XYZ file of C-alpha atoms in Angstrom:
462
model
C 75.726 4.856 77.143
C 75.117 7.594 75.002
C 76.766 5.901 72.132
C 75.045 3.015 71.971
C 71.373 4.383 73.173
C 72.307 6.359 69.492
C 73.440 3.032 67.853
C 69.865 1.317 68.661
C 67.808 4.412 67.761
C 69.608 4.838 64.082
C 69.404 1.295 63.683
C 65.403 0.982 64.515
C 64.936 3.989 62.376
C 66.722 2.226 59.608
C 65.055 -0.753 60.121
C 61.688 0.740 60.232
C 62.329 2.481 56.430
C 63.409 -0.983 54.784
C 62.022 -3.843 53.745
C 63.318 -6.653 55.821
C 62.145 -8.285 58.857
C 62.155 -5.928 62.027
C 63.607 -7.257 65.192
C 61.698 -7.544 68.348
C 64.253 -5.146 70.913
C 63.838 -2.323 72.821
C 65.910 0.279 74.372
C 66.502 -0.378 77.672
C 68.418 0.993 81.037
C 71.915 -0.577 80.917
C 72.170 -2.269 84.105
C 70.853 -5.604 84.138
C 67.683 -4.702 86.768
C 64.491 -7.086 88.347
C 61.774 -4.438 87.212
C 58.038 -5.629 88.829
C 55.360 -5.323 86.623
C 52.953 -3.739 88.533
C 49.365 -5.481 86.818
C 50.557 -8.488 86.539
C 53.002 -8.436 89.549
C 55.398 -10.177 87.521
C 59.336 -9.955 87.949
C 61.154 -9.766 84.637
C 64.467 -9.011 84.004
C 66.199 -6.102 82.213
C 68.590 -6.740 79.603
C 71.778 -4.421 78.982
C 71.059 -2.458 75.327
C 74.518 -3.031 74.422
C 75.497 -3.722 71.333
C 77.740 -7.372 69.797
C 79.559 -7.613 67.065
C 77.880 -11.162 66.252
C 74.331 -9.262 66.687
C 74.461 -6.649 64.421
C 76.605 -9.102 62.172
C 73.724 -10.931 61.666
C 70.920 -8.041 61.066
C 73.493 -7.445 57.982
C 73.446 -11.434 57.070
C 69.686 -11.090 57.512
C 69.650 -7.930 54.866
C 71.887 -9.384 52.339
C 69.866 -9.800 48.605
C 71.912 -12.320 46.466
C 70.118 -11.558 43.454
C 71.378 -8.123 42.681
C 70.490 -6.010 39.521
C 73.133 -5.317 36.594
C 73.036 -3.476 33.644
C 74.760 -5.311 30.905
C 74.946 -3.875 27.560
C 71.724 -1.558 28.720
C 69.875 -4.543 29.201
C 69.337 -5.709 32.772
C 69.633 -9.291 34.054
C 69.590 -10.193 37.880
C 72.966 -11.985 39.279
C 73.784 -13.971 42.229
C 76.382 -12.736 44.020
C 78.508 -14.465 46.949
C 78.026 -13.199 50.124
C 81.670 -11.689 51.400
C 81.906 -10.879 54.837
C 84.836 -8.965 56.028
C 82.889 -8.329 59.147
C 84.004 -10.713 61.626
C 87.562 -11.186 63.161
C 87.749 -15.134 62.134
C 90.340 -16.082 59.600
C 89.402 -19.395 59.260
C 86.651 -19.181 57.090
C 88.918 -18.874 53.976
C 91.236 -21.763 53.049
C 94.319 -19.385 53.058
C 94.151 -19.486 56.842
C 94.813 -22.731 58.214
C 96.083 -24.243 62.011
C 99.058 -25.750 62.125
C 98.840 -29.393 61.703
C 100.511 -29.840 65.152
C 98.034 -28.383 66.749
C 94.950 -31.306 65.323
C 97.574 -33.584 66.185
C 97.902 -32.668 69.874
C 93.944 -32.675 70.325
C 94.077 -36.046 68.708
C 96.266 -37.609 70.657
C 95.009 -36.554 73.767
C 91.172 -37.066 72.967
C 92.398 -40.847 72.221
C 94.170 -41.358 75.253
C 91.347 -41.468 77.069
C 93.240 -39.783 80.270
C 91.271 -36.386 79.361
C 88.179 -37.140 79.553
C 86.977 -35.604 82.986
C 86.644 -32.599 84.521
C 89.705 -30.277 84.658
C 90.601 -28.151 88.026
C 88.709 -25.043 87.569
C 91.694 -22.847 87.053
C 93.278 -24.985 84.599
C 95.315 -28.079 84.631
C 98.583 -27.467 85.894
C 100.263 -28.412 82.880
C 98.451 -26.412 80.450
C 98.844 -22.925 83.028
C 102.564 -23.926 82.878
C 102.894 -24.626 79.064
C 100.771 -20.572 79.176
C 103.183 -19.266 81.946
C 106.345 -20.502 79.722
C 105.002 -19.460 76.521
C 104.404 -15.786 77.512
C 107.355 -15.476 80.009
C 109.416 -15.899 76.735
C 109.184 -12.105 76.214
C 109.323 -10.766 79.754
C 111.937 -9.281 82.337
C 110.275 -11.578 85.187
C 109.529 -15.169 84.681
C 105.682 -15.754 85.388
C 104.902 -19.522 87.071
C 102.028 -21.601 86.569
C 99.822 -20.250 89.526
C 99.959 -16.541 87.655
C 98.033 -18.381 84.888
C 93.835 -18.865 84.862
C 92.541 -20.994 81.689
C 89.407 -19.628 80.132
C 86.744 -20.731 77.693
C 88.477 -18.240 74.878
C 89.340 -14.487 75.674
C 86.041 -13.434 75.992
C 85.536 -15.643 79.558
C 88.824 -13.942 80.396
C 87.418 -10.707 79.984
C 84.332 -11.678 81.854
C 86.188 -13.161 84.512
C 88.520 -9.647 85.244
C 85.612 -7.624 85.529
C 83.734 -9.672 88.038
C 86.380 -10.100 90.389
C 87.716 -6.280 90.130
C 83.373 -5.398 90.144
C 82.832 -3.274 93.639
C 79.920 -0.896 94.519
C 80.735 2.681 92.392
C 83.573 1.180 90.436
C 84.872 2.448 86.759
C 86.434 1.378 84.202
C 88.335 3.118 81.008
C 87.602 1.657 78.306
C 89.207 2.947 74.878
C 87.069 4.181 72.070
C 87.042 2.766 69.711
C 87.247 -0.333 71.044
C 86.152 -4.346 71.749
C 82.114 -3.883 72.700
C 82.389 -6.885 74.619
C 83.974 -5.008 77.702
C 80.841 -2.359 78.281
C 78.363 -5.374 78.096
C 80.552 -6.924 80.941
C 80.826 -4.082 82.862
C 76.851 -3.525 82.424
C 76.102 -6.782 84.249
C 78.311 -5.910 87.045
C 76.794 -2.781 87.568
C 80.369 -1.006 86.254
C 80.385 2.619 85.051
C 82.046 2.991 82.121
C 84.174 5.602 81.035
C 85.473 5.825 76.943
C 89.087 7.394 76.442
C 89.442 8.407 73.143
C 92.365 6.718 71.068
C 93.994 9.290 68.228
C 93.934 8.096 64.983
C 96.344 10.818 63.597
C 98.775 9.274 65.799
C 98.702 5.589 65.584
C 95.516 5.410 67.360
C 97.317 5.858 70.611
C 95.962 5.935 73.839
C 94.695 10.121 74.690
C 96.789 9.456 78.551
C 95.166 13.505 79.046
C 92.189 12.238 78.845
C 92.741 9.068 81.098
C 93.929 11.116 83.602
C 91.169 13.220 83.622
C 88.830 10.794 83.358
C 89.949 8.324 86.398
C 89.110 8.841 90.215
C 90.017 6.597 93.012
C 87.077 4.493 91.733
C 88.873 3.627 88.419
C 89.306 -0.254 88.680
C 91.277 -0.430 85.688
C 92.509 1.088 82.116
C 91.880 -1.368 79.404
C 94.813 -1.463 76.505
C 93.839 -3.801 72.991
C 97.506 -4.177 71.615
C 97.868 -5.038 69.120
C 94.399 -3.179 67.974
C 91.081 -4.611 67.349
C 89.561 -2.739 65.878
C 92.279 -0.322 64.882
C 94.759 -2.891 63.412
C 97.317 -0.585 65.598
C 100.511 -1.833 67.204
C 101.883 0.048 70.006
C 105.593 1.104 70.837
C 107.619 -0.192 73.356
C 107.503 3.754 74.757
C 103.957 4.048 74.344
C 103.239 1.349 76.569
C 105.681 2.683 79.370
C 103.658 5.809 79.176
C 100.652 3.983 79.782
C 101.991 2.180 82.506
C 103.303 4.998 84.120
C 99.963 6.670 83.798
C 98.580 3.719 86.039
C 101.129 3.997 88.572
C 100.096 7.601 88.720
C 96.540 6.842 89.379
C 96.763 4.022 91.810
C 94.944 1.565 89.151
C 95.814 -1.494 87.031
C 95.731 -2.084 83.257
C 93.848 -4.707 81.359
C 95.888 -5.770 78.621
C 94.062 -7.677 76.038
C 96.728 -9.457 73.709
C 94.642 -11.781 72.074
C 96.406 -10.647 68.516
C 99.604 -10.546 70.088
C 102.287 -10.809 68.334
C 100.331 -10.649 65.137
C 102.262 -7.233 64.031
C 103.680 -6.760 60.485
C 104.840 -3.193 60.644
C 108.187 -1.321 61.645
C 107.050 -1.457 65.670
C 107.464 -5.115 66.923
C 105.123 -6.606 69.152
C 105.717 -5.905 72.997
C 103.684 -7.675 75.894
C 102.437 -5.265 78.481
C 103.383 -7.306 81.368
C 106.973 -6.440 80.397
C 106.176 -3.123 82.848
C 104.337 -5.237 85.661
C 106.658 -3.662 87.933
C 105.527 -0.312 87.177
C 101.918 -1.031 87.191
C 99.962 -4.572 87.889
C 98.629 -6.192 84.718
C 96.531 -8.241 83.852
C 97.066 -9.764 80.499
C 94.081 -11.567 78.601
C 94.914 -14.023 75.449
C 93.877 -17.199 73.762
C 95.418 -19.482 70.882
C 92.041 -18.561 68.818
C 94.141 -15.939 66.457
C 97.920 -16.480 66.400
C 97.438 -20.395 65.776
C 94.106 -19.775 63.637
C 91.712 -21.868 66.090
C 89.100 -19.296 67.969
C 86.335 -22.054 67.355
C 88.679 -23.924 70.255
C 88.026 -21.519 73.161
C 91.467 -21.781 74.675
C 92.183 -18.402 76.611
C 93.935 -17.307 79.441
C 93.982 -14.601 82.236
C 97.233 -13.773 83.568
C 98.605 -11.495 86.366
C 101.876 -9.689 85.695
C 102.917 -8.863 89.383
C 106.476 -8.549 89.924
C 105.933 -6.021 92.973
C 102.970 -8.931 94.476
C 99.575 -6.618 94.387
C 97.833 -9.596 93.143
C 99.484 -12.145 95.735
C 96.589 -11.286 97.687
C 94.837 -14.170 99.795
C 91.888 -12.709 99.797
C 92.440 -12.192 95.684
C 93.857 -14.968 94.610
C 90.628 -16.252 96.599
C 88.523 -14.359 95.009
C 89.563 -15.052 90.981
C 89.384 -19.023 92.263
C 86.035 -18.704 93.342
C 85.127 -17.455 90.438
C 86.706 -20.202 88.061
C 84.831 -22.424 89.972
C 81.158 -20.554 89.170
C 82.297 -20.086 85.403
C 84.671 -23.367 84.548
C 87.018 -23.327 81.424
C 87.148 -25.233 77.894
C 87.356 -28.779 77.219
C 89.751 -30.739 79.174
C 91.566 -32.560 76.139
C 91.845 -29.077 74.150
C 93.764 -27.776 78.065
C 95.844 -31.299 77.847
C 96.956 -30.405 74.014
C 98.320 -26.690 74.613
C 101.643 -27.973 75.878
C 102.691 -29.437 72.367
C 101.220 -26.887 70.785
C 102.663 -24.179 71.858
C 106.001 -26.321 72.112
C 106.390 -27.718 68.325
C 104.708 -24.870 66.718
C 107.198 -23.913 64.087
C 108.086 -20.358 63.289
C 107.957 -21.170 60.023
C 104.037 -20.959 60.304
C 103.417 -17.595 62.624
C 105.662 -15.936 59.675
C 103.568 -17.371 56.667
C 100.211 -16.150 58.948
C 102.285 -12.580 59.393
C 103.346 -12.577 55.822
C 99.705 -13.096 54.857
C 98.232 -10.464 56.364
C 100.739 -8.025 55.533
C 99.915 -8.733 52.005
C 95.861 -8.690 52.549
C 96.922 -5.380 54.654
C 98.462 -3.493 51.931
C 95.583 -5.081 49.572
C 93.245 -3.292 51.245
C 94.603 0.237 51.897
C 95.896 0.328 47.893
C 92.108 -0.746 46.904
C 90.618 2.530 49.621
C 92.772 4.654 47.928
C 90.928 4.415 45.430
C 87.493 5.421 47.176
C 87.351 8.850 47.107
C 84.377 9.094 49.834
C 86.428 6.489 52.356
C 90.041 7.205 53.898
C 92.097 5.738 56.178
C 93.504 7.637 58.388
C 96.847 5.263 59.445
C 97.539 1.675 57.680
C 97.321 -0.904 60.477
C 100.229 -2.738 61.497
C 98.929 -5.849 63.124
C 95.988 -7.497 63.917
C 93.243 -8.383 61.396
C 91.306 -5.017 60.753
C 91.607 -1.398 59.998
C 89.134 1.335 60.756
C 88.013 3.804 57.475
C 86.429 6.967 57.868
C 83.279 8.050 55.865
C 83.144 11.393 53.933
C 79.108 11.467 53.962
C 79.444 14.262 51.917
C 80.446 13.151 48.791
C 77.140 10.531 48.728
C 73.761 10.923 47.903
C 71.846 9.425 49.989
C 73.360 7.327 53.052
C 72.416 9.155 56.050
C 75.219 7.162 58.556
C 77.431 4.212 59.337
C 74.319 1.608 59.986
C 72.601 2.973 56.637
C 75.565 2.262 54.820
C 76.788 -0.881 55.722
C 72.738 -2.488 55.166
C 72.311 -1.033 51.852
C 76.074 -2.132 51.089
C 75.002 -5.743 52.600
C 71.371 -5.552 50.380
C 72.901 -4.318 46.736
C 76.284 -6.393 46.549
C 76.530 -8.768 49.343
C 79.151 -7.134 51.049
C 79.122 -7.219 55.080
C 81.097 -4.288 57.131
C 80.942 -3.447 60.482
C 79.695 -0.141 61.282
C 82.205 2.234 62.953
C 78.980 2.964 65.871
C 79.550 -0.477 67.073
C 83.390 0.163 68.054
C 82.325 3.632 68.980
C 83.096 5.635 66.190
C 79.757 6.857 63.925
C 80.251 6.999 60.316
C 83.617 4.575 60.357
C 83.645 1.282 58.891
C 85.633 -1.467 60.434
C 87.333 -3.771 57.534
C 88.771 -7.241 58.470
C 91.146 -8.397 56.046
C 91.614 -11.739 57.249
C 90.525 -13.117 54.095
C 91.754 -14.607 50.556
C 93.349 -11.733 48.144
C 90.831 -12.843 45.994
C 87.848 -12.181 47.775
C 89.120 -9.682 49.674
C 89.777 -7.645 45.948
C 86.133 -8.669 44.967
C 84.910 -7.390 48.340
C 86.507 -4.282 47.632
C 85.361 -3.845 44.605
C 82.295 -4.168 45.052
C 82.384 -1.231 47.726
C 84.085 0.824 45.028
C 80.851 0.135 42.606
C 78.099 0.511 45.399
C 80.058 4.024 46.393
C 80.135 5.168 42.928
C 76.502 4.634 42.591
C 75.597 6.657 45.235
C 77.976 9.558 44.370
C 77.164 13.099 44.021
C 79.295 13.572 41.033
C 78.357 12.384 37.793
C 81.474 10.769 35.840
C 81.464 7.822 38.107
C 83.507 8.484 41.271
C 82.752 8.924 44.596
């Protein structure tokens, strides 16, 4: 809480000292409460503070001037500059990432049949939790069927959807840091303490397990793994994982496993599903199609259990999670109907150009920070779509954090990062570099100008 009680007082502060339009939000009390006003008697409802990605995504759209100053030749003329976002986590708005076509034929065809046009069970229809259970059992010991499998509207339903069923009075969850902010503004609704383990950037950003262990009672819930990392771009080893696992076992608790870039890894450590040890510890693995087949606008996601040893056979469970589909429903029936061929008659051919890709955008990126003197980064990610950067305040003038940096980045040259404060870290910046080499080298170089500018030193460098 105390992170992002800090986030919303730097960024009102900043706010208040600049010129743009100021938002109307408060700080609040985390947990969603009825609060009774007592003059006008009436009942209003408290809002989580939490912080989105999308939300403070957009105070940076909101700050961005497109008519930026330049000296040329000592005489100044205003430009327009294009706005460049390497903020948010979707490939597709650059014409180097593109679905397969199979997968616009599959919707097709099933939107004209005309046999998808009603509702869908609530879980999922059978052939589309199938189509999942096959797809992912690929890579495990233990085959998973199609009543392990619960369709969601995209990952972030299936995150939703674990929380409220695992909720209870005095329950906590460990959630890494930095991490996906979406999970504390879950847990806030259902009245979920949260608990931040940090992850070690010296060392692949892997999980602290000391710290888990200290930090988990008999009211832990769960230990939530991102794998590979958002917002780390980390991928972790097959031993890493077994450690974590084992670390569960140890403390009587599950793990959330949120895949939802798996097998999206371009380094020397493959891509390995936690489910592979379900038999150590339950999981629960959370996915979607949205970044491995380049369609998150689809909402196609899935929650899976990964019980070998039955913990999740439950009646009273398997109840429970059913229950809930029914409250929340899932995506569009005809986008269920098309996963089958989709997943089917997807060609390797196009997971290794999207890999390929992003290794090259990757290495872009860490070759162009090099040559930032005031950012560094501390390991080069190896899957995913984005790498955190740490800030050396010290070598600038006058940026006073993460938040100040990113808005006067976003004001002078139309550049949009994500402030390290939102993933948990203060004064990192998260880079996505899902994007074009072009723009992603413009991007960059635009950082390297804005950073020079506001440099102690005088012979141009940070």
């Amino acid at each position: 809480m105390f992170l992002f009680c800090q986030f919303f007082l730097s960024l009102s502060f900043y706010l208040y000292n600049t010129q743009i339009n100021k938002p109307n939000f408060s700080v609040v009390p985390m947990d969603a409460n009825l609060v009774i006003d007592g003059v006008n008697n009436q009942v209003e409802m408290e809002t989580p503070n939490n912080i989105t990605i999308k939300g403070i995504l957009g105070l940076l759209m909101a700050n961005v001037d497109t008519e930026n100053e330049e000296n040329v030749n000592n005489n100044k003329k205003m430009v327009k500059k294009k706005v460049i976002s390497l903020g948010m986590g979707d490939p597709t708005a650059y014409s180097c990432f593109h679905s397969p076509d199979v997968a616009h034929d599959a919707v097709l065809e099933t939107l004209g049949s005309h046999k998808f046009n009603g509702y869908s069970p609530t879980v999922g229809l059978p052939q589309t939790r199938k189509a999942i259970a096959d797809y992912l059992s690929r890579d495990l010991p233990d085959k998973l069927c199609a009543d392990d499998v619960y369709v969601t509207a995209g990952c972030t339903q299936a995150i939703e959807t674990a929380l409220s069923i695992l909720a209870r009075p005095g329950a906590n969850i460990l959630l890494p840091r930095p991490g996906f902010p979406i999970y504390a503004l879950c847990a806030a609704f259902r009245h979920i303490e949260v608990r931040y383990f940090d992850l070690v950037p010296d060392k692949g950003w892997e999980v602290d397990l000391n710290a888990v262990e200290a930090l988990a009672d008999r009211n832990t819930i769960a230990i939530v793994v991102i794998n590979p990392g958002n917002p780390c771009g980390n991928v972790y080893s097959y031993q890493h994982l077994q450690q974590i696992a084992e670390t569960a076992k140890k403390l009587r608790t599950i793990v959330i496993a949120d895949e939802v870039y798996g097998h999206l890894a371009f380094g020397a450590k493959p891509f390995v599903p936690m489910g592979v040890f379900g038999a150590i510890a339950p999981v629960v693995t959370l996915g979607s199609l949205s970044k491995r087949w380049l369609v998150p606008g689809w909402r196609l996601g899935w929650l899976v259990t990964n019980d070998p040893n039955g913990t999740f056979k439950n009646p009273k469970f398997v109840e429970r999670i059913k229950k809930y589909c029914d409250i929340c429903g899932g995506p569009a029936t005809f986008i269920q109907a098309a996963v089958p061929r989709i997943i089917q008659q997807t060609e390797d051919v196009f997971f290794g150009k999207t890999i390929n890709l992003l290794k090259w955008t990757a290495d872009i990126c860490c070759e162009k920070i090099k040559e930032i003197p005031c950012i560094s980064c501390p390991h080069k990610p190896e899957g995913s779509m984005a790498v955190m950067v740490k800030l050396n305040l010290s070598l600038l003038t006058d940026i006073s954090d993460d938040i100040d940096f990113c808005f006067k980045l976003a004001k002078e040259e139309s550049v949009i990062l994500l402030p390290g404060l939102a993933v948990g870290l203060k004064n990192w910046i998260r880079i996505t570099f899902a994007a074009d080499p072009s723009s992603l080298k413009e991007a960059l170089g635009r950082l390297k100008s804005f950073c020079q500018r506001h440099s102690y030193q005088q012979n141009g460098c940070c």
